[in-house]
Amino acid sequence: MIDCQVYTSYLASFGGREIPFADFSACLRQYNPQSLPQPPEPRLLAGNGVVPLPIT
């Protein structure tokens, strides 16, 4: 399984397909019992439409 983030016809040529995040998480939990971080809730800044990325 590859988390490629962007679906392309190139990946489709190898059998790649999009799946919902819940299915992706379930598959990861099946093979990796460690807990997965949850994606942060998007927050818009003061009306400018920018969503800040978390600093890690």
JSON list of N, CA, C and O in Angstrom, two decimals:
[
{"chain": "A", "resi": 1, "resn": "MET", "atom": "N", "xyz": [0.86, -1.16, 0.00]},
{"chain": "A", "resi": 1, "resn": "MET", "atom": "CA", "xyz": [0.00, 0.00, 0.00]},
{"chain": "A", "resi": 1, "resn": "MET", "atom": "C", "xyz": [0.91, 1.23, 0.00]},
{"chain": "A", "resi": 1, "resn": "MET", "atom": "O", "xyz": [1.88, 1.29, 0.74]},
{"chain": "A", "resi": 2, "resn": "ILE", "atom": "N", "xyz": [0.57, 2.19, -0.83]},
{"chain": "A", "resi": 2, "resn": "ILE", "atom": "CA", "xyz": [1.33, 3.44, -0.94]},
{"chain": "A", "resi": 2, "resn": "ILE", "atom": "C", "xyz": [0.40, 4.61, -0.65]},
{"chain": "A", "resi": 2, "resn": "ILE", "atom": "O", "xyz": [-0.68, 4.71, -1.24]},
{"chain": "A", "resi": 3, "resn": "ASP", "atom": "N", "xyz": [0.83, 5.49, 0.25]},
{"chain": "A", "resi": 3, "resn": "ASP", "atom": "CA", "xyz": [0.08, 6.71, 0.53]},
{"chain": "A", "resi": 3, "resn": "ASP", "atom": "C", "xyz": [0.64, 7.78, -0.41]},
{"chain": "A", "resi": 3, "resn": "ASP", "atom": "O", "xyz": [1.60, 8.45, -0.10]},
{"chain": "A", "resi": 4, "resn": "CYS", "atom": "N", "xyz": [0.04, 7.90, -1.60]},
{"chain": "A", "resi": 4, "resn": "CYS", "atom": "CA", "xyz": [0.61, 8.79, -2.61]},
{"chain": "A", "resi": 4, "resn": "CYS", "atom": "C", "xyz": [0.00, 10.18, -2.60]},
{"chain": "A", "resi": 4, "resn": "CYS", "atom": "O", "xyz": [0.53, 11.06, -3.25]},
{"chain": "A", "resi": 5, "resn": "GLN", "atom": "N", "xyz": [-1.11, 10.41, -1.88]},
{"chain": "A", "resi": 5, "resn": "GLN", "atom": "CA", "xyz": [-1.74, 11.71, -1.73]},
{"chain": "A", "resi": 5, "resn": "GLN", "atom": "C", "xyz": [-2.42, 12.25, -2.99]},
{"chain": "A", "resi": 5, "resn": "GLN", "atom": "O", "xyz": [-3.38, 12.97, -2.90]},
{"chain": "A", "resi": 6, "resn": "VAL", "atom": "N", "xyz": [-1.89, 11.94, -4.16]},
{"chain": "A", "resi": 6, "resn": "VAL", "atom": "CA", "xyz": [-2.47, 12.47, -5.41]},
{"chain": "A", "resi": 6, "resn": "VAL", "atom": "C", "xyz": [-2.69, 11.31, -6.38]},
{"chain": "A", "resi": 6, "resn": "VAL", "atom": "O", "xyz": [-1.77, 10.58, -6.71]},
{"chain": "A", "resi": 7, "resn": "TYR", "atom": "N", "xyz": [-3.92, 11.16, -6.83]},
{"chain": "A", "resi": 7, "resn": "TYR", "atom": "CA", "xyz": [-4.26, 10.10, -7.78]},
{"chain": "A", "resi": 7, "resn": "TYR", "atom": "C", "xyz": [-3.88, 10.54, -9.18]},
{"chain": "A", "resi": 7, "resn": "TYR", "atom": "O", "xyz": [-4.21, 11.64, -9.61]},
{"chain": "A", "resi": 8, "resn": "THR", "atom": "N", "xyz": [-3.15, 9.68, -9.89]},
{"chain": "A", "resi": 8, "resn": "THR", "atom": "CA", "xyz": [-2.77, 9.99, -11.27]},
{"chain": "A", "resi": 8, "resn": "THR", "atom": "C", "xyz": [-3.04, 8.79, -12.17]},
{"chain": "A", "resi": 8, "resn": "THR", "atom": "O", "xyz": [-3.15, 7.66, -11.69]},
{"chain": "A", "resi": 9, "resn": "SER", "atom": "N", "xyz": [-3.11, 9.02, -13.45]},
{"chain": "A", "resi": 9, "resn": "SER", "atom": "CA", "xyz": [-3.30, 7.92, -14.39]},
{"chain": "A", "resi": 9, "resn": "SER", "atom": "C", "xyz": [-2.08, 6.99, -14.38]},
{"chain": "A", "resi": 9, "resn": "SER", "atom": "O", "xyz": [-2.21, 5.79, -14.63]},
{"chain": "A", "resi": 10, "resn": "TYR", "atom": "N", "xyz": [-0.92, 7.54, -14.07]},
{"chain": "A", "resi": 10, "resn": "TYR", "atom": "CA", "xyz": [0.30, 6.71, -13.97]},
{"chain": "A", "resi": 10, "resn": "TYR", "atom": "C", "xyz": [0.15, 5.68, -12.86]},
{"chain": "A", "resi": 10, "resn": "TYR", "atom": "O", "xyz": [0.42, 4.49, -13.06]},
{"chain": "A", "resi": 11, "resn": "LEU", "atom": "N", "xyz": [-0.30, 6.13, -11.68]},
{"chain": "A", "resi": 11, "resn": "LEU", "atom": "CA", "xyz": [-0.52, 5.18, -10.58]},
{"chain": "A", "resi": 11, "resn": "LEU", "atom": "C", "xyz": [-1.63, 4.21, -10.92]},
{"chain": "A", "resi": 11, "resn": "LEU", "atom": "O", "xyz": [-1.57, 3.03, -10.57]},
{"chain": "A", "resi": 12, "resn": "ALA", "atom": "N", "xyz": [-2.66, 4.68, -11.60]},
{"chain": "A", "resi": 12, "resn": "ALA", "atom": "CA", "xyz": [-3.76, 3.81, -12.01]},
{"chain": "A", "resi": 12, "resn": "ALA", "atom": "C", "xyz": [-3.26, 2.70, -12.93]},
{"chain": "A", "resi": 12, "resn": "ALA", "atom": "O", "xyz": [-3.77, 1.58, -12.89]},
{"chain": "A", "resi": 13, "resn": "SER", "atom": "N", "xyz": [-2.25, 2.99, -13.74]},
{"chain": "A", "resi": 13, "resn": "SER", "atom": "CA", "xyz": [-1.72, 1.98, -14.64]},
{"chain": "A", "resi": 13, "resn": "SER", "atom": "C", "xyz": [-1.08, 0.82, -13.89]},
{"chain": "A", "resi": 13, "resn": "SER", "atom": "O", "xyz": [-0.90, -0.27, -14.44]},
{"chain": "A", "resi": 14, "resn": "PHE", "atom": "N", "xyz": [-0.73, 1.03, -12.62]},
{"chain": "A", "resi": 14, "resn": "PHE", "atom": "CA", "xyz": [-0.18, -0.02, -11.76]},
{"chain": "A", "resi": 14, "resn": "PHE", "atom": "C", "xyz": [-1.26, -0.63, -10.86]},
{"chain": "A", "resi": 14, "resn": "PHE", "atom": "O", "xyz": [-0.96, -1.41, -9.97]},
{"chain": "A", "resi": 15, "resn": "GLY", "atom": "N", "xyz": [-2.50, -0.23, -11.05]},
{"chain": "A", "resi": 15, "resn": "GLY", "atom": "CA", "xyz": [-3.59, -0.75, -10.24]},
{"chain": "A", "resi": 15, "resn": "GLY", "atom": "C", "xyz": [-3.94, 0.14, -9.06]},
{"chain": "A", "resi": 15, "resn": "GLY", "atom": "O", "xyz": [-4.75, -0.24, -8.22]},
{"chain": "A", "resi": 16, "resn": "GLY", "atom": "N", "xyz": [-3.35, 1.33, -9.00]},
{"chain": "A", "resi": 16, "resn": "GLY", "atom": "CA", "xyz": [-3.65, 2.25, -7.90]},
{"chain": "A", "resi": 16, "resn": "GLY", "atom": "C", "xyz": [-5.10, 2.70, -7.95]},
{"chain": "A", "resi": 16, "resn": "GLY", "atom": "O", "xyz": [-5.68, 2.84, -9.02]},
{"chain": "A", "resi": 17, "resn": "ARG", "atom": "N", "xyz": [-5.67, 2.90, -6.77]},
{"chain": "A", "resi": 17, "resn": "ARG", "atom": "CA", "xyz": [-7.05, 3.40, -6.69]},
{"chain": "A", "resi": 17, "resn": "ARG", "atom": "C", "xyz": [-7.19, 4.23, -5.42]},
{"chain": "A", "resi": 17, "resn": "ARG", "atom": "O", "xyz": [-6.45, 4.05, -4.46]},
{"chain": "A", "resi": 18, "resn": "GLU", "atom": "N", "xyz": [-8.13, 5.13, -5.42]},
{"chain": "A", "resi": 18, "resn": "GLU", "atom": "CA", "xyz": [-8.41, 5.96, -4.25]},
{"chain": "A", "resi": 18, "resn": "GLU", "atom": "C", "xyz": [-9.25, 5.18, -3.26]},
{"chain": "A", "resi": 18, "resn": "GLU", "atom": "O", "xyz": [-10.13, 4.40, -3.67]},
{"chain": "A", "resi": 19, "resn": "ILE", "atom": "N", "xyz": [-8.96, 5.38, -1.97]},
{"chain": "A", "resi": 19, "resn": "ILE", "atom": "CA", "xyz": [-9.78, 4.79, -0.92]},
{"chain": "A", "resi": 19, "resn": "ILE", "atom": "C", "xyz": [-10.04, 5.86, 0.13]},
{"chain": "A", "resi": 19, "resn": "ILE", "atom": "O", "xyz": [-9.23, 6.78, 0.30]},
{"chain": "A", "resi": 20, "resn": "PRO", "atom": "N", "xyz": [-11.14, 5.76, 0.86]},
{"chain": "A", "resi": 20, "resn": "PRO", "atom": "CA", "xyz": [-11.42, 6.73, 1.93]},
{"chain": "A", "resi": 20, "resn": "PRO", "atom": "C", "xyz": [-10.36, 6.64, 3.04]},
{"chain": "A", "resi": 20, "resn": "PRO", "atom": "O", "xyz": [-9.77, 5.58, 3.27]},
{"chain": "A", "resi": 21, "resn": "PHE", "atom": "N", "xyz": [-10.13, 7.76, 3.73]},
{"chain": "A", "resi": 21, "resn": "PHE", "atom": "CA", "xyz": [-9.14, 7.79, 4.80]},
{"chain": "A", "resi": 21, "resn": "PHE", "atom": "C", "xyz": [-9.45, 6.75, 5.86]},
{"chain": "A", "resi": 21, "resn": "PHE", "atom": "O", "xyz": [-8.55, 6.11, 6.40]},
{"chain": "A", "resi": 22, "resn": "ALA", "atom": "N", "xyz": [-10.73, 6.54, 6.18]},
{"chain": "A", "resi": 22, "resn": "ALA", "atom": "CA", "xyz": [-11.11, 5.55, 7.19]},
{"chain": "A", "resi": 22, "resn": "ALA", "atom": "C", "xyz": [-10.64, 4.15, 6.78]},
{"chain": "A", "resi": 22, "resn": "ALA", "atom": "O", "xyz": [-10.15, 3.38, 7.62]},
{"chain": "A", "resi": 23, "resn": "ASP", "atom": "N", "xyz": [-10.77, 3.80, 5.50]},
{"chain": "A", "resi": 23, "resn": "ASP", "atom": "CA", "xyz": [-10.31, 2.49, 5.02]},
{"chain": "A", "resi": 23, "resn": "ASP", "atom": "C", "xyz": [-8.80, 2.41, 5.07]},
{"chain": "A", "resi": 23, "resn": "ASP", "atom": "O", "xyz": [-8.22, 1.37, 5.42]},
{"chain": "A", "resi": 24, "resn": "PHE", "atom": "N", "xyz": [-8.12, 3.49, 4.70]},
{"chain": "A", "resi": 24, "resn": "PHE", "atom": "CA", "xyz": [-6.65, 3.55, 4.75]},
{"chain": "A", "resi": 24, "resn": "PHE", "atom": "C", "xyz": [-6.18, 3.34, 6.19]},
{"chain": "A", "resi": 24, "resn": "PHE", "atom": "O", "xyz": [-5.29, 2.52, 6.45]},
{"chain": "A", "resi": 25, "resn": "SER", "atom": "N", "xyz": [-6.80, 4.04, 7.15]},
{"chain": "A", "resi": 25, "resn": "SER", "atom": "CA", "xyz": [-6.44, 3.91, 8.56]},
{"chain": "A", "resi": 25, "resn": "SER", "atom": "C", "xyz": [-6.67, 2.49, 9.06]},
{"chain": "A", "resi": 25, "resn": "SER", "atom": "O", "xyz": [-5.85, 1.94, 9.79]},
{"chain": "A", "resi": 26, "resn": "ALA", "atom": "N", "xyz": [-7.80, 1.89, 8.67]},
{"chain": "A", "resi": 26, "resn": "ALA", "atom": "CA", "xyz": [-8.11, 0.53, 9.10]},
{"chain": "A", "resi": 26, "resn": "ALA", "atom": "C", "xyz": [-7.08, -0.45, 8.58]},
{"chain": "A", "resi": 26, "resn": "ALA", "atom": "O", "xyz": [-6.65, -1.36, 9.30]},
{"chain": "A", "resi": 27, "resn": "CYS", "atom": "N", "xyz": [-6.66, -0.27, 7.36]},
{"chain": "A", "resi": 27, "resn": "CYS", "atom": "CA", "xyz": [-5.64, -1.15, 6.77]},
{"chain": "A", "resi": 27, "resn": "CYS", "atom": "C", "xyz": [-4.31, -0.99, 7.50]},
{"chain": "A", "resi": 27, "resn": "CYS", "atom": "O", "xyz": [-3.64, -1.98, 7.81]},
{"chain": "A", "resi": 28, "resn": "LEU", "atom": "N", "xyz": [-3.93, 0.24, 7.80]},
{"chain": "A", "resi": 28, "resn": "LEU", "atom": "CA", "xyz": [-2.69, 0.45, 8.55]},
{"chain": "A", "resi": 28, "resn": "LEU", "atom": "C", "xyz": [-2.76, -0.18, 9.94]},
{"chain": "A", "resi": 28, "resn": "LEU", "atom": "O", "xyz": [-1.80, -0.80, 10.39]},
{"chain": "A", "resi": 29, "resn": "ARG", "atom": "N", "xyz": [-3.89, -0.02, 10.62]},
{"chain": "A", "resi": 29, "resn": "ARG", "atom": "CA", "xyz": [-4.04, -0.62, 11.96]},
{"chain": "A", "resi": 29, "resn": "ARG", "atom": "C", "xyz": [-3.96, -2.14, 11.90]},
{"chain": "A", "resi": 29, "resn": "ARG", "atom": "O", "xyz": [-3.47, -2.77, 12.83]},
{"chain": "A", "resi": 30, "resn": "GLN", "atom": "N", "xyz": [-4.42, -2.72, 10.81]},
{"chain": "A", "resi": 30, "resn": "GLN", "atom": "CA", "xyz": [-4.37, -4.17, 10.67]},
{"chain": "A", "resi": 30, "resn": "GLN", "atom": "C", "xyz": [-2.92, -4.67, 10.69]},
{"chain": "A", "resi": 30, "resn": "GLN", "atom": "O", "xyz": [-2.62, -5.71, 11.26]},
{"chain": "A", "resi": 31, "resn": "TYR", "atom": "N", "xyz": [-2.02, -3.93, 10.07]},
{"chain": "A", "resi": 31, "resn": "TYR", "atom": "CA", "xyz": [-0.63, -4.36, 9.95]},
{"chain": "A", "resi": 31, "resn": "TYR", "atom": "C", "xyz": [0.33, -3.64, 10.89]},
{"chain": "A", "resi": 31, "resn": "TYR", "atom": "O", "xyz": [1.48, -4.02, 11.01]},
{"chain": "A", "resi": 32, "resn": "ASN", "atom": "N", "xyz": [-0.14, -2.58, 11.55]},
{"chain": "A", "resi": 32, "resn": "ASN", "atom": "CA", "xyz": [0.69, -1.83, 12.48]},
{"chain": "A", "resi": 32, "resn": "ASN", "atom": "C", "xyz": [-0.17, -1.45, 13.68]},
{"chain": "A", "resi": 32, "resn": "ASN", "atom": "O", "xyz": [-0.96, -0.52, 13.60]},
{"chain": "A", "resi": 33, "resn": "PRO", "atom": "N", "xyz": [-0.01, -2.15, 14.80]},
{"chain": "A", "resi": 33, "resn": "PRO", "atom": "CA", "xyz": [-0.90, -1.90, 15.95]},
{"chain": "A", "resi": 33, "resn": "PRO", "atom": "C", "xyz": [-0.64, -0.58, 16.67]},
{"chain": "A", "resi": 33, "resn": "PRO", "atom": "O", "xyz": [-1.41, -0.21, 17.54]},
{"chain": "A", "resi": 34, "resn": "GLN", "atom": "N", "xyz": [0.41, 0.16, 16.31]},
{"chain": "A", "resi": 34, "resn": "GLN", "atom": "CA", "xyz": [0.66, 1.45, 16.95]},
{"chain": "A", "resi": 34, "resn": "GLN", "atom": "C", "xyz": [-0.45, 2.43, 16.58]},
{"chain": "A", "resi": 34, "resn": "GLN", "atom": "O", "xyz": [-0.98, 2.38, 15.47]},
{"chain": "A", "resi": 35, "resn": "SER", "atom": "N", "xyz": [-0.79, 3.32, 17.50]},
{"chain": "A", "resi": 35, "resn": "SER", "atom": "CA", "xyz": [-1.86, 4.28, 17.20]},
{"chain": "A", "resi": 35, "resn": "SER", "atom": "C", "xyz": [-1.40, 5.27, 16.14]},
{"chain": "A", "resi": 35, "resn": "SER", "atom": "O", "xyz": [-0.22, 5.61, 16.04]},
{"chain": "A", "resi": 36, "resn": "LEU", "atom": "N", "xyz": [-2.36, 5.71, 15.34]},
{"chain": "A", "resi": 36, "resn": "LEU", "atom": "CA", "xyz": [-2.08, 6.66, 14.27]},
{"chain": "A", "resi": 36, "resn": "LEU", "atom": "C", "xyz": [-2.48, 8.06, 14.70]},
{"chain": "A", "resi": 36, "resn": "LEU", "atom": "O", "xyz": [-3.51, 8.25, 15.33]},
{"chain": "A", "resi": 37, "resn": "PRO", "atom": "N", "xyz": [-1.65, 9.06, 14.36]},
{"chain": "A", "resi": 37, "resn": "PRO", "atom": "CA", "xyz": [-2.07, 10.43, 14.66]},
{"chain": "A", "resi": 37, "resn": "PRO", "atom": "C", "xyz": [-3.26, 10.82, 13.80]},
{"chain": "A", "resi": 37, "resn": "PRO", "atom": "O", "xyz": [-3.36, 10.42, 12.64]},
{"chain": "A", "resi": 38, "resn": "GLN", "atom": "N", "xyz": [-4.17, 11.56, 14.37]},
{"chain": "A", "resi": 38, "resn": "GLN", "atom": "CA", "xyz": [-5.33, 12.03, 13.63]},
{"chain": "A", "resi": 38, "resn": "GLN", "atom": "C", "xyz": [-4.98, 13.32, 12.89]},
{"chain": "A", "resi": 38, "resn": "GLN", "atom": "O", "xyz": [-4.22, 14.14, 13.41]},
{"chain": "A", "resi": 39, "resn": "PRO", "atom": "N", "xyz": [-5.48, 13.50, 11.68]},
{"chain": "A", "resi": 39, "resn": "PRO", "atom": "CA", "xyz": [-5.20, 14.75, 10.97]},
{"chain": "A", "resi": 39, "resn": "PRO", "atom": "C", "xyz": [-5.80, 15.92, 11.74]},
{"chain": "A", "resi": 39, "resn": "PRO", "atom": "O", "xyz": [-6.87, 15.80, 12.34]},
{"chain": "A", "resi": 40, "resn": "PRO", "atom": "N", "xyz": [-5.08, 17.05, 11.77]},
{"chain": "A", "resi": 40, "resn": "PRO", "atom": "CA", "xyz": [-5.60, 18.21, 12.49]},
{"chain": "A", "resi": 40, "resn": "PRO", "atom": "C", "xyz": [-6.84, 18.78, 11.81]},
{"chain": "A", "resi": 40, "resn": "PRO", "atom": "O", "xyz": [-7.00, 18.65, 10.60]},
{"chain": "A", "resi": 41, "resn": "GLU", "atom": "N", "xyz": [-7.69, 19.39, 12.61]},
{"chain": "A", "resi": 41, "resn": "GLU", "atom": "CA", "xyz": [-8.87, 20.06, 12.05]},
{"chain": "A", "resi": 41, "resn": "GLU", "atom": "C", "xyz": [-8.40, 21.31, 11.32]},
{"chain": "A", "resi": 41, "resn": "GLU", "atom": "O", "xyz": [-7.59, 22.08, 11.85]},
{"chain": "A", "resi": 42, "resn": "PRO", "atom": "N", "xyz": [-8.86, 21.53, 10.09]},
{"chain": "A", "resi": 42, "resn": "PRO", "atom": "CA", "xyz": [-8.45, 22.75, 9.38]},
{"chain": "A", "resi": 42, "resn": "PRO", "atom": "C", "xyz": [-9.01, 23.99, 10.06]},
{"chain": "A", "resi": 42, "resn": "PRO", "atom": "O", "xyz": [-10.13, 23.99, 10.57]},
{"chain": "A", "resi": 43, "resn": "ARG", "atom": "N", "xyz": [-8.20, 25.04, 10.11]},
{"chain": "A", "resi": 43, "resn": "ARG", "atom": "CA", "xyz": [-8.63, 26.31, 10.69]},
{"chain": "A", "resi": 43, "resn": "ARG", "atom": "C", "xyz": [-8.33, 27.41, 9.68]},
{"chain": "A", "resi": 43, "resn": "ARG", "atom": "O", "xyz": [-7.23, 27.50, 9.15]},
{"chain": "A", "resi": 44, "resn": "LEU", "atom": "N", "xyz": [-9.29, 28.23, 9.41]},
{"chain": "A", "resi": 44, "resn": "LEU", "atom": "CA", "xyz": [-9.07, 29.37, 8.51]},
{"chain": "A", "resi": 44, "resn": "LEU", "atom": "C", "xyz": [-8.62, 30.56, 9.33]},
{"chain": "A", "resi": 44, "resn": "LEU", "atom": "O", "xyz": [-9.14, 30.82, 10.41]},
{"chain": "A", "resi": 45, "resn": "LEU", "atom": "N", "xyz": [-7.63, 31.27, 8.82]},
{"chain": "A", "resi": 45, "resn": "LEU", "atom": "CA", "xyz": [-7.19, 32.50, 9.47]},
{"chain": "A", "resi": 45, "resn": "LEU", "atom": "C", "xyz": [-8.11, 33.63, 9.05]},
{"chain": "A", "resi": 45, "resn": "LEU", "atom": "O", "xyz": [-8.77, 33.57, 8.03]},
{"chain": "A", "resi": 46, "resn": "ALA", "atom": "N", "xyz": [-8.13, 34.68, 9.79]},
{"chain": "A", "resi": 46, "resn": "ALA", "atom": "CA", "xyz": [-9.00, 35.85, 9.66]},
{"chain": "A", "resi": 46, "resn": "ALA", "atom": "C", "xyz": [-9.42, 36.20, 8.24]},
{"chain": "A", "resi": 46, "resn": "ALA", "atom": "O", "xyz": [-8.99, 37.18, 7.68]},
{"chain": "A", "resi": 47, "resn": "GLY", "atom": "N", "xyz": [-10.27, 35.37, 7.66]},
{"chain": "A", "resi": 47, "resn": "GLY", "atom": "CA", "xyz": [-10.90, 35.70, 6.39]},
{"chain": "A", "resi": 47, "resn": "GLY", "atom": "C", "xyz": [-10.02, 35.70, 5.16]},
{"chain": "A", "resi": 47, "resn": "GLY", "atom": "O", "xyz": [-10.46, 36.06, 4.09]},
{"chain": "A", "resi": 48, "resn": "ASN", "atom": "N", "xyz": [-8.75, 35.28, 5.28]},
{"chain": "A", "resi": 48, "resn": "ASN", "atom": "CA", "xyz": [-7.90, 35.30, 4.09]},
{"chain": "A", "resi": 48, "resn": "ASN", "atom": "C", "xyz": [-7.86, 33.97, 3.36]},
{"chain": "A", "resi": 48, "resn": "ASN", "atom": "O", "xyz": [-7.19, 33.82, 2.35]},
{"chain": "A", "resi": 49, "resn": "GLY", "atom": "N", "xyz": [-8.58, 32.95, 3.88]},
{"chain": "A", "resi": 49, "resn": "GLY", "atom": "CA", "xyz": [-8.66, 31.66, 3.21]},
{"chain": "A", "resi": 49, "resn": "GLY", "atom": "C", "xyz": [-7.44, 30.79, 3.38]},
{"chain": "A", "resi": 49, "resn": "GLY", "atom": "O", "xyz": [-7.35, 29.74, 2.75]},
{"chain": "A", "resi": 50, "resn": "VAL", "atom": "N", "xyz": [-6.48, 31.17, 4.21]},
{"chain": "A", "resi": 50, "resn": "VAL", "atom": "CA", "xyz": [-5.26, 30.39, 4.39]},
{"chain": "A", "resi": 50, "resn": "VAL", "atom": "C", "xyz": [-5.48, 29.40, 5.53]},
{"chain": "A", "resi": 50, "resn": "VAL", "atom": "O", "xyz": [-5.96, 29.75, 6.59]},
{"chain": "A", "resi": 51, "resn": "VAL", "atom": "N", "xyz": [-5.13, 28.16, 5.27]},
{"chain": "A", "resi": 51, "resn": "VAL", "atom": "CA", "xyz": [-5.18, 27.13, 6.31]},
{"chain": "A", "resi": 51, "resn": "VAL", "atom": "C", "xyz": [-3.74, 26.87, 6.77]},
{"chain": "A", "resi": 51, "resn": "VAL", "atom": "O", "xyz": [-2.92, 26.43, 5.99]},
{"chain": "A", "resi": 52, "resn": "PRO", "atom": "N", "xyz": [-3.43, 27.19, 8.03]},
{"chain": "A", "resi": 52, "resn": "PRO", "atom": "CA", "xyz": [-2.06, 27.01, 8.52]},
{"chain": "A", "resi": 52, "resn": "PRO", "atom": "C", "xyz": [-1.71, 25.53, 8.66]},
{"chain": "A", "resi": 52, "resn": "PRO", "atom": "O", "xyz": [-2.56, 24.72, 9.03]},
{"chain": "A", "resi": 53, "resn": "LEU", "atom": "N", "xyz": [-0.49, 25.17, 8.35]},
{"chain": "A", "resi": 53, "resn": "LEU", "atom": "CA", "xyz": [-0.01, 23.82, 8.53]},
{"chain": "A", "resi": 53, "resn": "LEU", "atom": "C", "xyz": [0.62, 23.72, 9.91]},
{"chain": "A", "resi": 53, "resn": "LEU", "atom": "O", "xyz": [1.29, 24.64, 10.36]},
{"chain": "A", "resi": 54, "resn": "PRO", "atom": "N", "xyz": [0.43, 22.59, 10.60]},
{"chain": "A", "resi": 54, "resn": "PRO", "atom": "CA", "xyz": [1.03, 22.44, 11.91]},
{"chain": "A", "resi": 54, "resn": "PRO", "atom": "C", "xyz": [2.55, 22.34, 11.78]},
{"chain": "A", "resi": 54, "resn": "PRO", "atom": "O", "xyz": [3.06, 21.77, 10.83]},
{"chain": "A", "resi": 55, "resn": "ILE", "atom": "N", "xyz": [3.25, 22.92, 12.71]},
{"chain": "A", "resi": 55, "resn": "ILE", "atom": "CA", "xyz": [4.72, 22.85, 12.73]},
{"chain": "A", "resi": 55, "resn": "ILE", "atom": "C", "xyz": [5.11, 21.67, 13.59]},
{"chain": "A", "resi": 55, "resn": "ILE", "atom": "O", "xyz": [4.70, 21.57, 14.73]},
{"chain": "A", "resi": 56, "resn": "THR", "atom": "N", "xyz": [5.85, 20.74, 12.99]},
{"chain": "A", "resi": 56, "resn": "THR", "atom": "CA", "xyz": [6.27, 19.55, 13.73]},
{"chain": "A", "resi": 56, "resn": "THR", "atom": "C", "xyz": [7.77, 19.44, 13.78]},
{"chain": "A", "resi": 56, "resn": "THR", "atom": "O", "xyz": [8.48, 20.01, 13.05]}
]
